[in-house]
mmCIF file with all atom_site columns, C-alpha atoms in Angstrom:
data_model
loop_
_atom_site.group_PDB
_atom_site.id
_atom_site.type_symbol
_atom_site.label_atom_id
_atom_site.label_alt_id
_atom_site.label_comp_id
_atom_site.label_asym_id
_atom_site.label_entity_id
_atom_site.label_seq_id
_atom_site.pdbx_PDB_ins_code
_atom_site.Cartn_x
_atom_site.Cartn_y
_atom_site.Cartn_z
_atom_site.occupancy
_atom_site.B_iso_or_equiv
_atom_site.pdbx_formal_charge
_atom_site.auth_seq_id
_atom_site.auth_comp_id
_atom_site.auth_asym_id
_atom_site.auth_atom_id
_atom_site.pdbx_PDB_model_num
ATOM 1   C CA . MET A 1 1   ? 59.011 56.884 -19.953 1.00 53.00 ? 28  MET A CA 1
ATOM 2   C CA . GLY A 1 2   ? 61.455 59.523 -21.001 1.00 59.00 ? 29  GLY A CA 1
ATOM 3   C CA . THR A 1 3   ? 63.139 61.383 -23.790 1.00 61.00 ? 30  THR A CA 1
ATOM 4   C CA . THR A 1 4   ? 65.758 59.573 -25.868 1.00 59.00 ? 31  THR A CA 1
ATOM 5   C CA . ILE A 1 5   ? 68.553 61.082 -27.972 1.00 57.00 ? 32  ILE A CA 1
ATOM 6   C CA . ILE A 1 6   ? 70.824 58.975 -30.213 1.00 56.00 ? 33  ILE A CA 1
ATOM 7   C CA . VAL A 1 7   ? 74.581 59.654 -29.831 1.00 53.00 ? 34  VAL A CA 1
ATOM 8   C CA . ALA A 1 8   ? 77.476 59.155 -32.301 1.00 57.00 ? 35  ALA A CA 1
ATOM 9   C CA . HIS A 1 9   ? 79.181 55.756 -32.661 1.00 88.00 ? 36  HIS A CA 1
ATOM 10  C CA . GLN A 1 10  ? 82.533 56.706 -31.175 1.00 93.00 ? 37  GLN A CA 1
ATOM 11  C CA . GLU A 1 11  ? 83.827 55.336 -27.904 1.00 95.00 ? 38  GLU A CA 1
ATOM 12  C CA . LEU A 1 12  ? 84.007 57.628 -24.893 1.00 96.00 ? 39  LEU A CA 1
ATOM 13  C CA . GLN A 1 13  ? 86.366 57.702 -21.914 1.00 96.00 ? 40  GLN A CA 1
ATOM 14  C CA . PHE A 1 14  ? 85.475 59.231 -18.554 1.00 96.00 ? 41  PHE A CA 1
ATOM 15  C CA . THR A 1 15  ? 85.786 59.001 -14.817 1.00 97.00 ? 42  THR A CA 1
ATOM 16  C CA . TYR A 1 16  ? 82.634 57.636 -13.193 1.00 97.00 ? 43  TYR A CA 1
ATOM 17  C CA . GLN A 1 17  ? 82.245 58.937 -9.648  1.00 95.00 ? 44  GLN A CA 1
ATOM 18  C CA . LYS A 1 18  ? 80.135 56.906 -7.229  1.00 92.00 ? 45  LYS A CA 1
ATOM 19  C CA . PRO A 1 19  ? 79.566 58.054 -3.647  1.00 91.00 ? 46  PRO A CA 1
ATOM 20  C CA . ASP A 1 20  ? 82.291 55.738 -2.315  1.00 92.00 ? 47  ASP A CA 1
ATOM 21  C CA . SER A 1 21  ? 84.575 55.208 -5.312  1.00 92.00 ? 48  SER A CA 1
ATOM 22  C CA . SER A 1 22  ? 85.524 56.292 -8.808  1.00 93.00 ? 49  SER A CA 1
ATOM 23  C CA . LYS A 1 23  ? 86.739 54.405 -11.845 1.00 95.00 ? 50  LYS A CA 1
ATOM 24  C CA . GLU A 1 24  ? 88.020 55.127 -15.323 1.00 96.00 ? 51  GLU A CA 1
ATOM 25  C CA . VAL A 1 25  ? 85.881 53.612 -18.055 1.00 95.00 ? 52  VAL A CA 1
ATOM 26  C CA . GLN A 1 26  ? 85.863 53.418 -21.826 1.00 96.00 ? 53  GLN A CA 1
ATOM 27  C CA . VAL A 1 27  ? 82.439 52.684 -23.270 1.00 96.00 ? 54  VAL A CA 1
ATOM 28  C CA . GLN A 1 28  ? 80.509 52.432 -26.485 1.00 96.00 ? 55  GLN A CA 1
ATOM 29  C CA . PRO A 1 29  ? 77.670 54.960 -26.132 1.00 95.00 ? 56  PRO A CA 1
ATOM 30  C CA . TYR A 1 30  ? 74.260 54.093 -27.555 1.00 94.00 ? 57  TYR A CA 1
ATOM 31  C CA . LYS A 1 31  ? 71.884 56.786 -26.395 1.00 91.00 ? 58  LYS A CA 1
ATOM 32  C CA . LEU A 1 32  ? 70.953 59.290 -23.718 1.00 92.00 ? 59  LEU A CA 1
ATOM 33  C CA . ILE A 1 33  ? 67.897 58.447 -21.640 1.00 90.00 ? 60  ILE A CA 1
ATOM 34  C CA . SER A 1 34  ? 65.833 60.677 -19.395 1.00 90.00 ? 61  SER A CA 1
ATOM 35  C CA . HIS A 1 35  ? 64.241 58.503 -16.723 1.00 84.00 ? 62  HIS A CA 1
ATOM 36  C CA . ASP A 1 36  ? 62.230 59.999 -13.862 1.00 82.00 ? 63  ASP A CA 1
ATOM 37  C CA . GLY A 1 37  ? 63.869 63.366 -14.509 1.00 89.00 ? 64  GLY A CA 1
ATOM 38  C CA . ILE A 1 38  ? 67.448 62.033 -14.394 1.00 90.00 ? 65  ILE A CA 1
ATOM 39  C CA . TRP A 1 39  ? 69.640 61.760 -17.488 1.00 95.00 ? 66  TRP A CA 1
ATOM 40  C CA . TYR A 1 40  ? 71.666 58.611 -18.172 1.00 94.00 ? 67  TYR A CA 1
ATOM 41  C CA . LEU A 1 41  ? 74.125 57.467 -20.812 1.00 95.00 ? 68  LEU A CA 1
ATOM 42  C CA . ALA A 1 42  ? 73.181 53.986 -22.057 1.00 94.00 ? 69  ALA A CA 1
ATOM 43  C CA . ALA A 1 43  ? 76.410 52.340 -23.175 1.00 95.00 ? 70  ALA A CA 1
ATOM 44  C CA . ALA A 1 44  ? 78.226 49.047 -23.581 1.00 95.00 ? 71  ALA A CA 1
ATOM 45  C CA . ASP A 1 45  ? 81.082 48.470 -21.154 1.00 94.00 ? 72  ASP A CA 1
ATOM 46  C CA . GLN A 1 46  ? 83.158 45.476 -22.234 1.00 92.00 ? 73  GLN A CA 1
ATOM 47  C CA . GLY A 1 47  ? 80.154 44.175 -24.179 1.00 91.00 ? 74  GLY A CA 1
ATOM 48  C CA . GLN A 1 48  ? 77.672 44.559 -21.294 1.00 91.00 ? 75  GLN A CA 1
ATOM 49  C CA . PRO A 1 49  ? 74.863 47.137 -21.388 1.00 92.00 ? 76  PRO A CA 1
ATOM 50  C CA . LYS A 1 50  ? 75.054 49.686 -18.562 1.00 93.00 ? 77  LYS A CA 1
ATOM 51  C CA . ALA A 1 51  ? 73.530 53.023 -17.650 1.00 93.00 ? 78  ALA A CA 1
ATOM 52  C CA . TYR A 1 52  ? 75.645 55.855 -16.269 1.00 96.00 ? 79  TYR A CA 1
ATOM 53  C CA . ALA A 1 53  ? 74.072 58.828 -14.492 1.00 95.00 ? 80  ALA A CA 1
ATOM 54  C CA . LEU A 1 54  ? 75.308 61.924 -16.341 1.00 95.00 ? 81  LEU A CA 1
ATOM 55  C CA . ASN A 1 55  ? 75.898 63.880 -13.132 1.00 95.00 ? 82  ASN A CA 1
ATOM 56  C CA . ARG A 1 56  ? 78.483 61.262 -12.093 1.00 96.00 ? 83  ARG A CA 1
ATOM 57  C CA . ILE A 1 57  ? 80.467 61.443 -15.340 1.00 97.00 ? 84  ILE A CA 1
ATOM 58  C CA . HIS A 1 58  ? 83.636 63.564 -15.125 1.00 96.00 ? 85  HIS A CA 1
ATOM 59  C CA . HIS A 1 59  ? 86.545 64.271 -17.492 1.00 96.00 ? 86  HIS A CA 1
ATOM 60  C CA . LEU A 1 60  ? 84.607 63.105 -20.548 1.00 94.00 ? 87  LEU A CA 1
ATOM 61  C CA . GLN A 1 61  ? 86.733 62.586 -23.670 1.00 94.00 ? 88  GLN A CA 1
ATOM 62  C CA . ASN A 1 62  ? 86.272 61.137 -27.118 1.00 91.00 ? 89  ASN A CA 1
ATOM 63  C CA . ALA A 1 63  ? 88.376 57.940 -27.256 1.00 91.00 ? 90  ALA A CA 1
ATOM 64  C CA . ARG A 1 64  ? 88.792 58.422 -31.028 1.00 87.00 ? 91  ARG A CA 1
ATOM 65  C CA . THR A 1 65  ? 87.770 54.801 -31.598 1.00 90.00 ? 92  THR A CA 1
ATOM 66  C CA . SER A 1 66  ? 84.670 54.039 -33.600 1.00 90.00 ? 93  SER A CA 1
ATOM 67  C CA . PHE A 1 67  ? 82.476 50.977 -33.107 1.00 93.00 ? 94  PHE A CA 1
ATOM 68  C CA . THR A 1 68  ? 79.652 49.129 -34.807 1.00 91.00 ? 95  THR A CA 1
ATOM 69  C CA . PRO A 1 69  ? 76.507 48.985 -32.658 1.00 93.00 ? 96  PRO A CA 1
ATOM 70  C CA . ASP A 1 70  ? 75.765 45.508 -31.300 1.00 93.00 ? 97  ASP A CA 1
ATOM 71  C CA . PRO A 1 71  ? 72.275 44.402 -32.446 1.00 92.00 ? 98  PRO A CA 1
ATOM 72  C CA . SER A 1 72  ? 71.660 42.547 -29.154 1.00 91.00 ? 99  SER A CA 1
ATOM 73  C CA . ILE A 1 73  ? 72.294 45.718 -27.145 1.00 91.00 ? 100 ILE A CA 1
ATOM 74  C CA . LEU A 1 74  ? 70.064 47.720 -29.476 1.00 91.00 ? 101 LEU A CA 1
ATOM 75  C CA . GLU A 1 75  ? 67.335 45.114 -28.855 1.00 88.00 ? 102 GLU A CA 1
ATOM 76  C CA . ILE A 1 76  ? 67.747 45.384 -25.072 1.00 86.00 ? 103 ILE A CA 1
ATOM 77  C CA . LEU A 1 77  ? 67.515 49.189 -25.274 1.00 87.00 ? 104 LEU A CA 1
ATOM 78  C CA . ALA A 1 78  ? 64.423 49.010 -27.476 1.00 85.00 ? 105 ALA A CA 1
ATOM 79  C CA . LYS A 1 79  ? 62.607 46.729 -25.011 1.00 80.00 ? 106 LYS A CA 1
ATOM 80  C CA . GLU A 1 80  ? 63.730 48.283 -21.727 1.00 79.00 ? 107 GLU A CA 1
ATOM 81  C CA . ASP A 1 81  ? 61.578 50.955 -20.113 1.00 72.00 ? 108 ASP A CA 1
ATOM 82  C CA . SER A 1 82  ? 63.990 51.759 -17.292 1.00 74.00 ? 109 SER A CA 1
ATOM 83  C CA . VAL A 1 83  ? 67.707 52.285 -16.778 1.00 78.00 ? 110 VAL A CA 1
ATOM 84  C CA . TRP A 1 84  ? 68.262 48.849 -15.247 1.00 77.00 ? 111 TRP A CA 1
ATOM 85  C CA . LEU A 1 85  ? 70.116 47.470 -18.256 1.00 78.00 ? 112 LEU A CA 1
ATOM 86  C CA . LYS A 1 86  ? 71.207 43.860 -18.019 1.00 73.00 ? 113 LYS A CA 1
ATOM 87  C CA . ARG A 1 87  ? 71.181 40.937 -20.425 1.00 71.00 ? 114 ARG A CA 1
ATOM 88  C CA . HIS A 1 88  ? 70.000 38.397 -17.861 1.00 79.00 ? 115 HIS A CA 1
ATOM 89  C CA . LYS A 1 89  ? 67.290 39.252 -15.393 1.00 85.00 ? 116 LYS A CA 1
ATOM 90  C CA . VAL A 1 90  ? 65.880 37.465 -12.375 1.00 92.00 ? 117 VAL A CA 1
ATOM 91  C CA . GLU A 1 91  ? 62.223 36.522 -12.217 1.00 95.00 ? 118 GLU A CA 1
ATOM 92  C CA . ALA A 1 92  ? 60.616 37.575 -8.947  1.00 97.00 ? 119 ALA A CA 1
ATOM 93  C CA . VAL A 1 93  ? 57.193 36.459 -7.728  1.00 98.00 ? 120 VAL A CA 1
ATOM 94  C CA . VAL A 1 94  ? 55.180 38.805 -5.536  1.00 98.00 ? 121 VAL A CA 1
ATOM 95  C CA . GLN A 1 95  ? 52.027 38.086 -3.565  1.00 98.00 ? 122 GLN A CA 1
ATOM 96  C CA . VAL A 1 96  ? 49.472 40.895 -3.745  1.00 98.00 ? 123 VAL A CA 1
ATOM 97  C CA . ASN A 1 97  ? 46.739 41.189 -1.097  1.00 97.00 ? 124 ASN A CA 1
ATOM 98  C CA . ALA A 1 98  ? 43.140 41.228 -2.273  1.00 97.00 ? 125 ALA A CA 1
ATOM 99  C CA . SER A 1 99  ? 42.651 44.801 -1.023  1.00 97.00 ? 126 SER A CA 1
ATOM 100 C CA . VAL A 1 100 ? 44.998 46.172 -3.720  1.00 97.00 ? 127 VAL A CA 1
ATOM 101 C CA . ALA A 1 101 ? 44.817 43.448 -6.382  1.00 97.00 ? 128 ALA A CA 1
ATOM 102 C CA . GLN A 1 102 ? 42.619 45.598 -8.625  1.00 97.00 ? 129 GLN A CA 1
ATOM 103 C CA . TYR A 1 103 ? 45.473 48.097 -9.125  1.00 96.00 ? 130 TYR A CA 1
ATOM 104 C CA . PHE A 1 104 ? 47.805 45.363 -10.335 1.00 96.00 ? 131 PHE A CA 1
ATOM 105 C CA . GLU A 1 105 ? 45.126 43.898 -12.595 1.00 96.00 ? 132 GLU A CA 1
ATOM 106 C CA . ARG A 1 106 ? 44.413 47.290 -14.166 1.00 95.00 ? 133 ARG A CA 1
ATOM 107 C CA . GLN A 1 107 ? 47.995 48.345 -14.774 1.00 93.00 ? 134 GLN A CA 1
ATOM 108 C CA . ALA A 1 108 ? 51.357 46.575 -14.800 1.00 92.00 ? 135 ALA A CA 1
ATOM 109 C CA . MET A 1 109 ? 53.236 47.824 -11.746 1.00 92.00 ? 136 MET A CA 1
ATOM 110 C CA . LEU A 1 110 ? 56.240 45.517 -12.200 1.00 92.00 ? 137 LEU A CA 1
ATOM 111 C CA . PRO A 1 111 ? 58.590 45.357 -15.203 1.00 86.00 ? 138 PRO A CA 1
ATOM 112 C CA . GLY A 1 112 ? 57.373 42.542 -17.450 1.00 86.00 ? 139 GLY A CA 1
ATOM 113 C CA . GLN A 1 113 ? 54.457 41.908 -15.095 1.00 94.00 ? 140 GLN A CA 1
ATOM 114 C CA . VAL A 1 114 ? 52.506 38.676 -15.557 1.00 96.00 ? 141 VAL A CA 1
ATOM 115 C CA . ILE A 1 115 ? 49.567 37.626 -13.400 1.00 97.00 ? 142 ILE A CA 1
ATOM 116 C CA . GLU A 1 116 ? 50.549 34.069 -12.548 1.00 97.00 ? 143 GLU A CA 1
ATOM 117 C CA . LYS A 1 117 ? 47.597 33.120 -10.365 1.00 97.00 ? 144 LYS A CA 1
ATOM 118 C CA . ASN A 1 118 ? 44.354 34.501 -8.983  1.00 97.00 ? 145 ASN A CA 1
ATOM 119 C CA . LEU A 1 119 ? 44.213 33.444 -5.340  1.00 96.00 ? 146 LEU A CA 1
ATOM 120 C CA . ALA A 1 120 ? 41.069 32.151 -3.625  1.00 97.00 ? 147 ALA A CA 1
ATOM 121 C CA . ASP A 1 121 ? 40.973 35.168 -1.277  1.00 97.00 ? 148 ASP A CA 1
ATOM 122 C CA . GLY A 1 122 ? 40.989 37.629 -4.215  1.00 97.00 ? 149 GLY A CA 1
ATOM 123 C CA . GLY A 1 123 ? 44.720 38.283 -4.075  1.00 97.00 ? 150 GLY A CA 1
ATOM 124 C CA . LEU A 1 124 ? 47.223 37.649 -6.832  1.00 97.00 ? 151 LEU A CA 1
ATOM 125 C CA . LEU A 1 125 ? 50.569 36.079 -7.514  1.00 98.00 ? 152 LEU A CA 1
ATOM 126 C CA . ILE A 1 126 ? 52.399 38.213 -10.061 1.00 98.00 ? 153 ILE A CA 1
ATOM 127 C CA . SER A 1 127 ? 55.841 37.930 -11.553 1.00 97.00 ? 154 SER A CA 1
ATOM 128 C CA . GLY A 1 128 ? 58.244 40.383 -13.120 1.00 94.00 ? 155 GLY A CA 1
ATOM 129 C CA . GLN A 1 129 ? 61.758 40.534 -14.537 1.00 90.00 ? 156 GLN A CA 1
ATOM 130 C CA . PHE A 1 130 ? 64.436 42.399 -12.592 1.00 91.00 ? 157 PHE A CA 1
ATOM 131 C CA . ALA A 1 131 ? 68.044 43.344 -13.200 1.00 85.00 ? 158 ALA A CA 1
ATOM 132 C CA . HIS A 1 132 ? 68.640 43.895 -9.471  1.00 88.00 ? 159 HIS A CA 1
ATOM 133 C CA . GLN A 1 133 ? 66.702 43.563 -6.237  1.00 92.00 ? 160 GLN A CA 1
ATOM 134 C CA . ASN A 1 134 ? 66.830 47.344 -5.776  1.00 90.00 ? 161 ASN A CA 1
ATOM 135 C CA . GLN A 1 135 ? 64.589 47.637 -8.813  1.00 90.00 ? 162 GLN A CA 1
ATOM 136 C CA . LEU A 1 136 ? 61.834 45.742 -6.963  1.00 95.00 ? 163 LEU A CA 1
ATOM 137 C CA . PHE A 1 137 ? 62.303 46.884 -3.358  1.00 95.00 ? 164 PHE A CA 1
ATOM 138 C CA . PRO A 1 138 ? 60.903 50.431 -3.787  1.00 94.00 ? 165 PRO A CA 1
ATOM 139 C CA . ILE A 1 139 ? 57.768 49.063 -5.460  1.00 95.00 ? 166 ILE A CA 1
ATOM 140 C CA . VAL A 1 140 ? 57.109 46.567 -2.669  1.00 96.00 ? 167 VAL A CA 1
ATOM 141 C CA . GLN A 1 141 ? 57.933 49.126 0.027   1.00 96.00 ? 168 GLN A CA 1
ATOM 142 C CA . GLN A 1 142 ? 55.484 51.591 -1.513  1.00 95.00 ? 169 GLN A CA 1
ATOM 143 C CA . TRP A 1 143 ? 52.712 49.018 -1.080  1.00 96.00 ? 170 TRP A CA 1
ATOM 144 C CA . ILE A 1 144 ? 53.588 47.764 2.449   1.00 94.00 ? 171 ILE A CA 1
ATOM 145 C CA . PRO A 1 145 ? 51.841 45.816 3.957   1.00 95.00 ? 172 PRO A CA 1
ATOM 146 C CA . HIS A 1 146 ? 49.972 44.627 0.867   1.00 97.00 ? 173 HIS A CA 1
ATOM 147 C CA . LEU A 1 147 ? 52.871 43.036 -1.065  1.00 97.00 ? 174 LEU A CA 1
ATOM 148 C CA . ARG A 1 148 ? 55.333 40.307 -0.177  1.00 97.00 ? 175 ARG A CA 1
ATOM 149 C CA . ILE A 1 149 ? 58.192 38.900 -2.247  1.00 98.00 ? 176 ILE A CA 1
ATOM 150 C CA . ILE A 1 150 ? 57.672 35.146 -2.517  1.00 97.00 ? 177 ILE A CA 1
ATOM 151 C CA . SER A 1 151 ? 60.612 34.365 -4.766  1.00 97.00 ? 178 SER A CA 1
ATOM 152 C CA . PRO A 1 152 ? 63.534 34.740 -4.553  1.00 97.00 ? 179 PRO A CA 1
ATOM 153 C CA . GLU A 1 153 ? 63.027 34.330 -0.794  1.00 96.00 ? 180 GLU A CA 1
ATOM 154 C CA . SER A 1 154 ? 66.385 35.979 -0.082  1.00 96.00 ? 181 SER A CA 1
ATOM 155 C CA . TRP A 1 155 ? 65.054 39.249 -1.544  1.00 96.00 ? 182 TRP A CA 1
ATOM 156 C CA . GLN A 1 156 ? 62.190 39.401 0.981   1.00 96.00 ? 183 GLN A CA 1
ATOM 157 C CA . THR A 1 157 ? 64.656 38.645 3.782   1.00 96.00 ? 184 THR A CA 1
ATOM 158 C CA . GLU A 1 158 ? 67.092 41.336 2.587   1.00 96.00 ? 185 GLU A CA 1
ATOM 159 C CA . MET A 1 159 ? 64.319 43.926 2.277   1.00 95.00 ? 186 MET A CA 1
ATOM 160 C CA . GLU A 1 160 ? 63.146 43.144 5.832   1.00 95.00 ? 187 GLU A CA 1
ATOM 161 C CA . VAL A 1 161 ? 66.726 43.599 7.099   1.00 95.00 ? 188 VAL A CA 1
ATOM 162 C CA . GLN A 1 162 ? 66.913 46.984 5.360   1.00 93.00 ? 189 GLN A CA 1
ATOM 163 C CA . ILE A 1 163 ? 63.566 48.084 6.832   1.00 93.00 ? 190 ILE A CA 1
ATOM 164 C CA . ARG A 1 164 ? 64.593 46.972 10.358  1.00 93.00 ? 191 ARG A CA 1
ATOM 165 C CA . GLY A 1 165 ? 67.837 48.914 9.965   1.00 94.00 ? 192 GLY A CA 1
ATOM 166 C CA . TYR A 1 166 ? 65.923 51.994 8.966   1.00 90.00 ? 193 TYR A CA 1
ATOM 167 C CA . LEU A 1 167 ? 63.532 51.676 11.910  1.00 92.00 ? 194 LEU A CA 1
ATOM 168 C CA . SER A 1 168 ? 66.279 51.175 14.520  1.00 90.00 ? 195 SER A CA 1
#
């Protein structure tokens, strides 16, 4: 969890610089979030909640346009404990080996974690809600070889491709 600071209800304009591109955006800022030591601006971009890393924001200007905060975005921000802001998330199911199941029973390791099934061998099937596969991959990779993504199957395949690429 991190520190949160509320910002004024005036739209902002800036250039957002990604490693391979940049774009001009005008957003409705909601709050600043510190997550894992990195600061983000939580904002609405064309009605969709997004998080912008502050170190990638350049040429920041007040757009001189005020806005009324959207209650649905405020609700998303109140419930979210990360910077993966998205209205619709994908449910992923992960198989946990018996040797590490106790850690997942003791503490939720996945966002929105639910223990779906206790397996006969002592393992678990757990589910979580994800805005993007890259939100889940680091968790599974941290626990290799004890976790496997069961659903969506394409996520397990994509993660294996990434790992093979890294190893070659």
